[in-house]
Coordinates of C-alpha atoms and ligand atoms in Angstrom, one line a residue:
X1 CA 0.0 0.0 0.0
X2 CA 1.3 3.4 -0.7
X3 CA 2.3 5.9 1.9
X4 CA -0.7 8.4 0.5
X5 CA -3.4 7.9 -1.5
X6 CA -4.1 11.6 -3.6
X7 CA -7.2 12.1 -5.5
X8 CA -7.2 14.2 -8.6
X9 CA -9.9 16.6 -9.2
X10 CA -8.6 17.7 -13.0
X11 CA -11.9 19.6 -13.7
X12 CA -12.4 21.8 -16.9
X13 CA -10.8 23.9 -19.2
X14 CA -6.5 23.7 -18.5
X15 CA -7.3 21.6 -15.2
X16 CA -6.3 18.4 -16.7
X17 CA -3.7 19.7 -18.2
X18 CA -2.0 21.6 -15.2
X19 CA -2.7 19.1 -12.9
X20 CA -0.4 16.5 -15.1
X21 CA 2.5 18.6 -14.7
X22 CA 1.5 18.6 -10.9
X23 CA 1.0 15.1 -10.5
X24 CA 4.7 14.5 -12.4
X25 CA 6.7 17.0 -9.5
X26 CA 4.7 15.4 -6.9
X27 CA 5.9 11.8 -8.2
X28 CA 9.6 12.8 -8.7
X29 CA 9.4 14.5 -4.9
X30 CA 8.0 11.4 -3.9
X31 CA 11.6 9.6 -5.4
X32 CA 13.5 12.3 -4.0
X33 CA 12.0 12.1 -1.0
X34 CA 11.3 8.1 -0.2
X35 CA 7.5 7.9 -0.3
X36 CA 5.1 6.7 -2.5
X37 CA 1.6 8.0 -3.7
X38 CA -0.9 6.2 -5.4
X39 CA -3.7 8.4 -7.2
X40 CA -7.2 8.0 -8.5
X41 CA -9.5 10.0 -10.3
X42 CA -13.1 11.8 -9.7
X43 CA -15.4 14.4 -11.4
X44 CA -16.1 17.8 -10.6
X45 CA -17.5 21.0 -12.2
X46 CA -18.3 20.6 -16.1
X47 CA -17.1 17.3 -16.3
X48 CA -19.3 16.2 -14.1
X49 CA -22.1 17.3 -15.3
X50 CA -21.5 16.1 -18.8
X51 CA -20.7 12.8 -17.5
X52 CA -23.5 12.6 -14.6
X53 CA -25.9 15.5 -15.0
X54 CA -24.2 17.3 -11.6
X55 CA -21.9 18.4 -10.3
X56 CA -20.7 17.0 -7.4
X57 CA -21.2 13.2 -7.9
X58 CA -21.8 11.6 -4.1
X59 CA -19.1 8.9 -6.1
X60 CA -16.7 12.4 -6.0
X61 CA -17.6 13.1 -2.2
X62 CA -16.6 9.2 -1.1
X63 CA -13.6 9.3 -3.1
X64 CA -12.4 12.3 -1.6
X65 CA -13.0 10.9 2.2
X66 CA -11.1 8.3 1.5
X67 CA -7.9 9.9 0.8
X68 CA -5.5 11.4 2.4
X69 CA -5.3 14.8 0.1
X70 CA -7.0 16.5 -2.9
X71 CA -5.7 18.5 -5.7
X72 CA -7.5 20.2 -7.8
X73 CA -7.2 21.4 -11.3
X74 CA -10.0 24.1 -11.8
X75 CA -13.8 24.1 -12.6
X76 CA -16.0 26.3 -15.0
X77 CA -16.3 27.5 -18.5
X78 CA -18.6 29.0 -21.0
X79 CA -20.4 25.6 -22.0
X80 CA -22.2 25.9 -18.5
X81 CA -23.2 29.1 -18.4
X82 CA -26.2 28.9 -19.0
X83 CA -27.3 26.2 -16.3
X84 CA -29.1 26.9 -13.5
X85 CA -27.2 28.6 -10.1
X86 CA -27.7 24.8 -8.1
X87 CA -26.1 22.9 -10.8
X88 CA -23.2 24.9 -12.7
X89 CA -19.7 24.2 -11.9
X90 CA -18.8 26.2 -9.2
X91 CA -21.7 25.0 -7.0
X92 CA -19.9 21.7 -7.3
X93 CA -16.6 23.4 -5.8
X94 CA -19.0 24.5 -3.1
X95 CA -20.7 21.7 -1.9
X96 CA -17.0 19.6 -2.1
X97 CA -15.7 22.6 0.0
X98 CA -19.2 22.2 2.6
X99 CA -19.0 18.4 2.2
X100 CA -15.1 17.8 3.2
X101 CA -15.7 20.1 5.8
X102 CA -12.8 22.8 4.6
X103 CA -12.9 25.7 6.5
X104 CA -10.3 27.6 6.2
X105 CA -8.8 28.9 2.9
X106 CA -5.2 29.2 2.9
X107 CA -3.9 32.1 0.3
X108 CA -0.5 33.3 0.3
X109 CA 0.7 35.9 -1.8
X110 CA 4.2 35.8 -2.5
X111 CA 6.2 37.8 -5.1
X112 CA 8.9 35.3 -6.8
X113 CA 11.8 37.6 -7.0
X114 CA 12.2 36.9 -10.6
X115 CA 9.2 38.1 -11.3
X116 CA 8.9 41.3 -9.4
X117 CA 8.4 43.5 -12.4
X118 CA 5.5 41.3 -13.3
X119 CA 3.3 43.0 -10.6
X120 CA 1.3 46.5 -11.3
X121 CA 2.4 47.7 -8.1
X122 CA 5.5 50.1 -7.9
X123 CA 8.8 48.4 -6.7
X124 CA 9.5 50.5 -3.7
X125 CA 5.6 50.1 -2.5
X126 CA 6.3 45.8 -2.9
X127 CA 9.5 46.2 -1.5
X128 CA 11.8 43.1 -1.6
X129 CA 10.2 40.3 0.3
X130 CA 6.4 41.0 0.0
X131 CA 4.6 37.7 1.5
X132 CA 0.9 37.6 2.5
X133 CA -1.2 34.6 3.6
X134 CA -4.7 35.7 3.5
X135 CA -6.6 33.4 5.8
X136 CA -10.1 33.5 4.3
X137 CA -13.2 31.5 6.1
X138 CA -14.6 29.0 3.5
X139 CA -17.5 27.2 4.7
X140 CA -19.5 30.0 6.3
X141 CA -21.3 33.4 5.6
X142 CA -23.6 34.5 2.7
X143 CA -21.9 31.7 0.2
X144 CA -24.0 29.1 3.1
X145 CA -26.5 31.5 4.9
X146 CA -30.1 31.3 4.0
X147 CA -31.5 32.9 0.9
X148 CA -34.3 33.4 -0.9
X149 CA -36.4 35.2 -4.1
X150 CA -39.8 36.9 -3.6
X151 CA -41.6 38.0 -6.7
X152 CA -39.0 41.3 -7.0
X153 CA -36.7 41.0 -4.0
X154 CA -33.9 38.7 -3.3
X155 CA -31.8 38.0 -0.2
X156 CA -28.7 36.2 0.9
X157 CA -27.9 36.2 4.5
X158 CA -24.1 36.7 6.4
X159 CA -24.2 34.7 9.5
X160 CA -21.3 33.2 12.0
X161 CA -21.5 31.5 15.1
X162 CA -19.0 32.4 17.4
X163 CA -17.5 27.9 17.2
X164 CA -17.1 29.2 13.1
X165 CA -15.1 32.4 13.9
X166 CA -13.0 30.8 16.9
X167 CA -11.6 27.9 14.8
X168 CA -11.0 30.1 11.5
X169 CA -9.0 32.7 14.3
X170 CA -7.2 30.2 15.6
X171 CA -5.5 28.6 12.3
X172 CA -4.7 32.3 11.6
X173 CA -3.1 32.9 14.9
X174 CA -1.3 29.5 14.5
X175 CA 0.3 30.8 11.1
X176 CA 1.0 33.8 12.6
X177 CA 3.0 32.3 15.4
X178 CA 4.9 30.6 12.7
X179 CA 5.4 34.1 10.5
X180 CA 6.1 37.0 11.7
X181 CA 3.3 37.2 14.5
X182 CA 1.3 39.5 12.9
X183 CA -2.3 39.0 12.6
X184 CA -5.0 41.6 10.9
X185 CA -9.1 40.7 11.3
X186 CA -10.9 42.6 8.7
X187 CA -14.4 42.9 9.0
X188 CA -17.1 45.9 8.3
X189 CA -18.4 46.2 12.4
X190 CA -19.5 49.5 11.6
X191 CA -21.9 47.8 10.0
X192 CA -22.6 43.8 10.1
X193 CA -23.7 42.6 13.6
X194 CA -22.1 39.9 12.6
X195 CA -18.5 41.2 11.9
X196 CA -19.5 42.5 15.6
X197 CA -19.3 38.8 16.6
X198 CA -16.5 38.1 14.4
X199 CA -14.0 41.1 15.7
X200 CA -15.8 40.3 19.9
X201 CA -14.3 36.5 18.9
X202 CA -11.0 37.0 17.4
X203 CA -10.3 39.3 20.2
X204 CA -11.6 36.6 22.9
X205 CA -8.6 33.9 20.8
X206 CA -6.3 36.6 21.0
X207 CA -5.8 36.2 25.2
X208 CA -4.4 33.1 23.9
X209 CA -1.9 34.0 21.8
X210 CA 0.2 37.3 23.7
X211 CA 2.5 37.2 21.2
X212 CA 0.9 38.3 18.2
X213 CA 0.1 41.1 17.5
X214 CA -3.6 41.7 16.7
X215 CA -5.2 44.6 14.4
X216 CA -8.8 44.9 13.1
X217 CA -9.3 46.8 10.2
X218 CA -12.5 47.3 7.8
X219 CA -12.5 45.4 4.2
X220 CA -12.9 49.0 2.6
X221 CA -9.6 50.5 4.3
X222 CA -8.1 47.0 4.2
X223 CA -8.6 46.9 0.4
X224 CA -7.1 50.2 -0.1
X225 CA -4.1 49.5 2.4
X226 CA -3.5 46.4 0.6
X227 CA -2.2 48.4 -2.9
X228 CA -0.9 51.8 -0.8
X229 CA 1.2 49.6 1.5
X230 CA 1.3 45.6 1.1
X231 CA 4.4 45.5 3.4
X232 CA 2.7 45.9 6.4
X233 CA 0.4 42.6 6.6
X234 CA 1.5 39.5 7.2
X235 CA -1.2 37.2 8.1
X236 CA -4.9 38.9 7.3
X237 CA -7.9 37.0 8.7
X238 CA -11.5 37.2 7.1
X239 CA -14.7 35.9 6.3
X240 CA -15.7 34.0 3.2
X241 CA -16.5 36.8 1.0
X242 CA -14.3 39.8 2.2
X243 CA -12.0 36.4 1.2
X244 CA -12.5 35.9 -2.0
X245 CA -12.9 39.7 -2.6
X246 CA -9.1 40.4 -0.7
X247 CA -7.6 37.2 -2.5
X248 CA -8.1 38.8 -6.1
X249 CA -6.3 41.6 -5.1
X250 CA -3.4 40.6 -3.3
X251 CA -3.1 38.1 -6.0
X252 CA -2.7 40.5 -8.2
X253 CA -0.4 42.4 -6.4
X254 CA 2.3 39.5 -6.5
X255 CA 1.8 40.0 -10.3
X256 CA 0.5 36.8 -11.8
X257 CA -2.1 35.2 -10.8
X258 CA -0.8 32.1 -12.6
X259 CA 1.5 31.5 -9.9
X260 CA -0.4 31.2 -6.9
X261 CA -1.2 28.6 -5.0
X262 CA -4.0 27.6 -2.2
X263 CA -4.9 25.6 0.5
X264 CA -8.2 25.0 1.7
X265 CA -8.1 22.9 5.3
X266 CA -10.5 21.0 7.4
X267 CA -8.9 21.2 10.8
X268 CA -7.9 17.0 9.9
X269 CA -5.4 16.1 7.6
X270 CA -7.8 16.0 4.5
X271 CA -6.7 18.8 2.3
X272 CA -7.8 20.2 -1.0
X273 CA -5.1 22.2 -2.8
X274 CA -6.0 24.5 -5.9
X275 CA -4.2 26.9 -8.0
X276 CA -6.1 30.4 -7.5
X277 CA -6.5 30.7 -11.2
X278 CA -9.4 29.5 -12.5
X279 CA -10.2 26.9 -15.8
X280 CA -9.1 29.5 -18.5
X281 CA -11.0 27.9 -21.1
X282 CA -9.4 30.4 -23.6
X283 CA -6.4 29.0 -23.8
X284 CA -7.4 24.9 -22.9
X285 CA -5.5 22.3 -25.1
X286 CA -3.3 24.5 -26.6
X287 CA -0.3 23.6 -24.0
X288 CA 0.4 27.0 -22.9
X289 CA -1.0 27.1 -19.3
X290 CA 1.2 27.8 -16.6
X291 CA 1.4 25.0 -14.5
X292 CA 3.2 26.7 -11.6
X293 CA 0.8 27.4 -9.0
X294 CA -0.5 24.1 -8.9
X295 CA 2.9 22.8 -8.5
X296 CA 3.1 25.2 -5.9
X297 CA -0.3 23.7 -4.2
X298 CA 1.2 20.5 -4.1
X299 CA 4.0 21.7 -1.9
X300 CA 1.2 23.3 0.2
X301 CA 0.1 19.9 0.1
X302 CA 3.1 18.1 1.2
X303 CA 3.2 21.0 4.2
X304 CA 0.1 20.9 5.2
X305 CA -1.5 17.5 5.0
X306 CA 1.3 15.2 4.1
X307 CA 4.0 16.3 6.8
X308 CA 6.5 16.3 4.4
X309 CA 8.2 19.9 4.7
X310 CA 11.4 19.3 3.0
X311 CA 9.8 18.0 -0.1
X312 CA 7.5 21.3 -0.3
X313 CA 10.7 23.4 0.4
X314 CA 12.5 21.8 -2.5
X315 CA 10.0 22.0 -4.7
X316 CA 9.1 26.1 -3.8
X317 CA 13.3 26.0 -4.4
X318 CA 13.2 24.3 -7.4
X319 CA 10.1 26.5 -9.2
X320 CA 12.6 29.8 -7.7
X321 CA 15.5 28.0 -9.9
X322 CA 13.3 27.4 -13.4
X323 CA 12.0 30.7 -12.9
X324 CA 15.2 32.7 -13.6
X325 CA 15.6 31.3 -17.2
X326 CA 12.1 29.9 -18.0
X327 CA 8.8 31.3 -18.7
X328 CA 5.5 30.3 -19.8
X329 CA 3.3 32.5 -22.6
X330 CA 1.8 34.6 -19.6
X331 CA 5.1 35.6 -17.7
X332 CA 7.1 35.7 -20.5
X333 CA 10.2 38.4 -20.7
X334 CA 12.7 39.3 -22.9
X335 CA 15.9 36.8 -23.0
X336 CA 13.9 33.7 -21.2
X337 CA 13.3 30.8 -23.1
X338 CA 9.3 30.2 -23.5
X339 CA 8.3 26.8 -22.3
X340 CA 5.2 25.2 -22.9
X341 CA 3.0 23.9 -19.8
X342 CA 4.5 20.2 -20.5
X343 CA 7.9 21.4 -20.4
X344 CA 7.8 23.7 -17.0
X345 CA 6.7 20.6 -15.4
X346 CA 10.1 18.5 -17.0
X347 CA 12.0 21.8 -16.3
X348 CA 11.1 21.6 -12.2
X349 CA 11.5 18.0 -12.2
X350 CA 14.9 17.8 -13.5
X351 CA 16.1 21.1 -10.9
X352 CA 14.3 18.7 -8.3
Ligands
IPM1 C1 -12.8 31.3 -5.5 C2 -13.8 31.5 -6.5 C3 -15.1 30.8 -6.0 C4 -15.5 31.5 -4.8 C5 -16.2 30.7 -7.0 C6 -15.8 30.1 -8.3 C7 -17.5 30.1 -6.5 O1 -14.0 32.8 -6.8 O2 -12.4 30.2 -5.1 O3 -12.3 32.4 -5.0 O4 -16.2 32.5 -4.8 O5 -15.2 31.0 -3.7
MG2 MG1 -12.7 34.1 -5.9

């Protein structure tokens, strides 16, 4: 039997692709490194509902339990536009987030040297090291409350219990401790009752960790702080859809969104590890997606959920090492040879 048993979630548009190249770093770690994986294969997004008419398959679901990690390529594209809101793709990456129980959503945003020019954001404002992990709730708030139509009104509801906010706080103040001991909780409690709750919880978590130090901040102030001074967070805690809002942007930040990676945590070992980037259908099949932040994902992986830290470093090392000579299409500058998606994924096994 294998030391771990991965299951891949290729998805639609490059997923299949990218995850490939991902599944070929994680094998050669696995060498490198002296364990072995053994991988199967389930439906999600599109795919799935070609294939089964949904979807998230309850097939996907059981597979999933019964591993020890998930990556995932990415889900969505044009064909499903037009499908109703409970059975498009991205409903499927919801209820596989609800149904593995991933509540926290880990999102770093990290400028590869190399690549600093890449972002929009003046040098001096980056600085030299700029390195963010947004901590984003994932299984709570209006993507979960209770909503509803009327005949011409609509509603979606933002809820937290205080259980939801304490264990979200506390894998932030964990990462923290392990960073630079900086945590900021952004919420909008001039508002929301519940960011009320939220800010009155993360405070009540913070007795327990003295050493960090704790600032709140609103999502509007936090979003402009985040491009007039990026330097000065280091771990930012918030809820689901301040999240995903906050994620874009710091993504963009570091430059390419193509090269970031993402964790998303059940408080077990069970994680599910995505590039940020979505399906890209655009480009699909042509062999020109960048495979890098999924690579990257599966050293998040190996962190995270396979307690394997020296394989994740080696492989963050090796992408660092490609990365001054090798560029796909979409971070692609003058001098650098330009590598197809295949090739970036030989390229980081051979450094490996
Ligand atoms: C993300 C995405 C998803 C989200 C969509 C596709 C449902 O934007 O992972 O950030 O909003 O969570
Ligand atoms: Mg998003």
């Amino acid at each position: 039997m294998a030391d771990y048993k991965i299951t891949l979630l290729k998805g639609d548009g490059i997923g299949p692709e990218i995850v490939n190249q991902a599944v070929k770093v994680l094998d050669k770690a696995a060498e490198k490194f002296n364990f072995t994986v053994e991988y199967d294969e389930a439906l999600l997004g599109g795919c799935a509902i070609d294939a089964t008419g949904v979807p998230l398959p309850d097939e996907t679901v059981a597979k999933c339990k019964a591993s020890d990690s998930v990556i995932l390529g990415a889900v969505g594209g044009p064909k499903w536009d037009n499908q109703p809101g409970n059975n498009r793709p991205e409903a499927g990456l919801l209820g596989i987030r609800g149904a593995l129980g991933l509540f926290a959503n880990l999102r770093p945003s990290v400028i590869f040297g190399p690549l600093k020019s890449a972002s929009p954001i003046k040098d001096e404002i980056i600085g030299d090291n700029m390195d963010i992990m947004i901590v984003r709730e994932l299984t709570g708030g209006i993507y979960f409350g209770e909503r509803g139509r009327g005949d011409d009104f609509a509603w979606d509801t933002e809820k937290y219990s205080v259980a939801e906010v304490e264990r979200i706080a506390r894998v932030a103040f964990d990462l923290a401790m392990k960073r630079n001991k900086k945590l900021t909780s952004v919420d909008k409690a001039n508002v929301l009752e519940s960011s009320r709750l939220w800010r009155e919880t993360v405070i009540k978590v913070s007795k327990d960790y003295p050493e960090v130090e704790l600032n709140h901040m609103y999502v509007d102030n936090c979003a402009m702080q985040l491009v007039r001074n990026p330097k000065q967070f280091d771990v930012i805690v918030t809820s689901n859809i301040f999240g995903d809002i906050l994620s874009d942007e710091a993504s963009m930040i570091a430059g390419s969104i193509g090269m970031l990676a993402s964790a998303s945590l059940s408080g077990g070992k069970l994680g599910l590890y995505e590039p940020i980037h979505g399906s890209a259908p655009d480009i699909a099949g042509k062999g020109i997606a960048n495979p890098l932040a999924t690579i990257l994902s599966v050293a998040m992986m190996l962190r995270y959920s396979l307690n394997q830290p020296e394989a994740a470093e080696a492989i963050e090392a090796a992408v660092s090492k490609v990365l001054l000579n090798n560029r796909t299409p979409d971070i692609y500058e003058d001098g650098m040879n330009k590598v197809s998606c295949d090739q970036m994924g030989d390229l980081v096994c051979a450094e490996l």
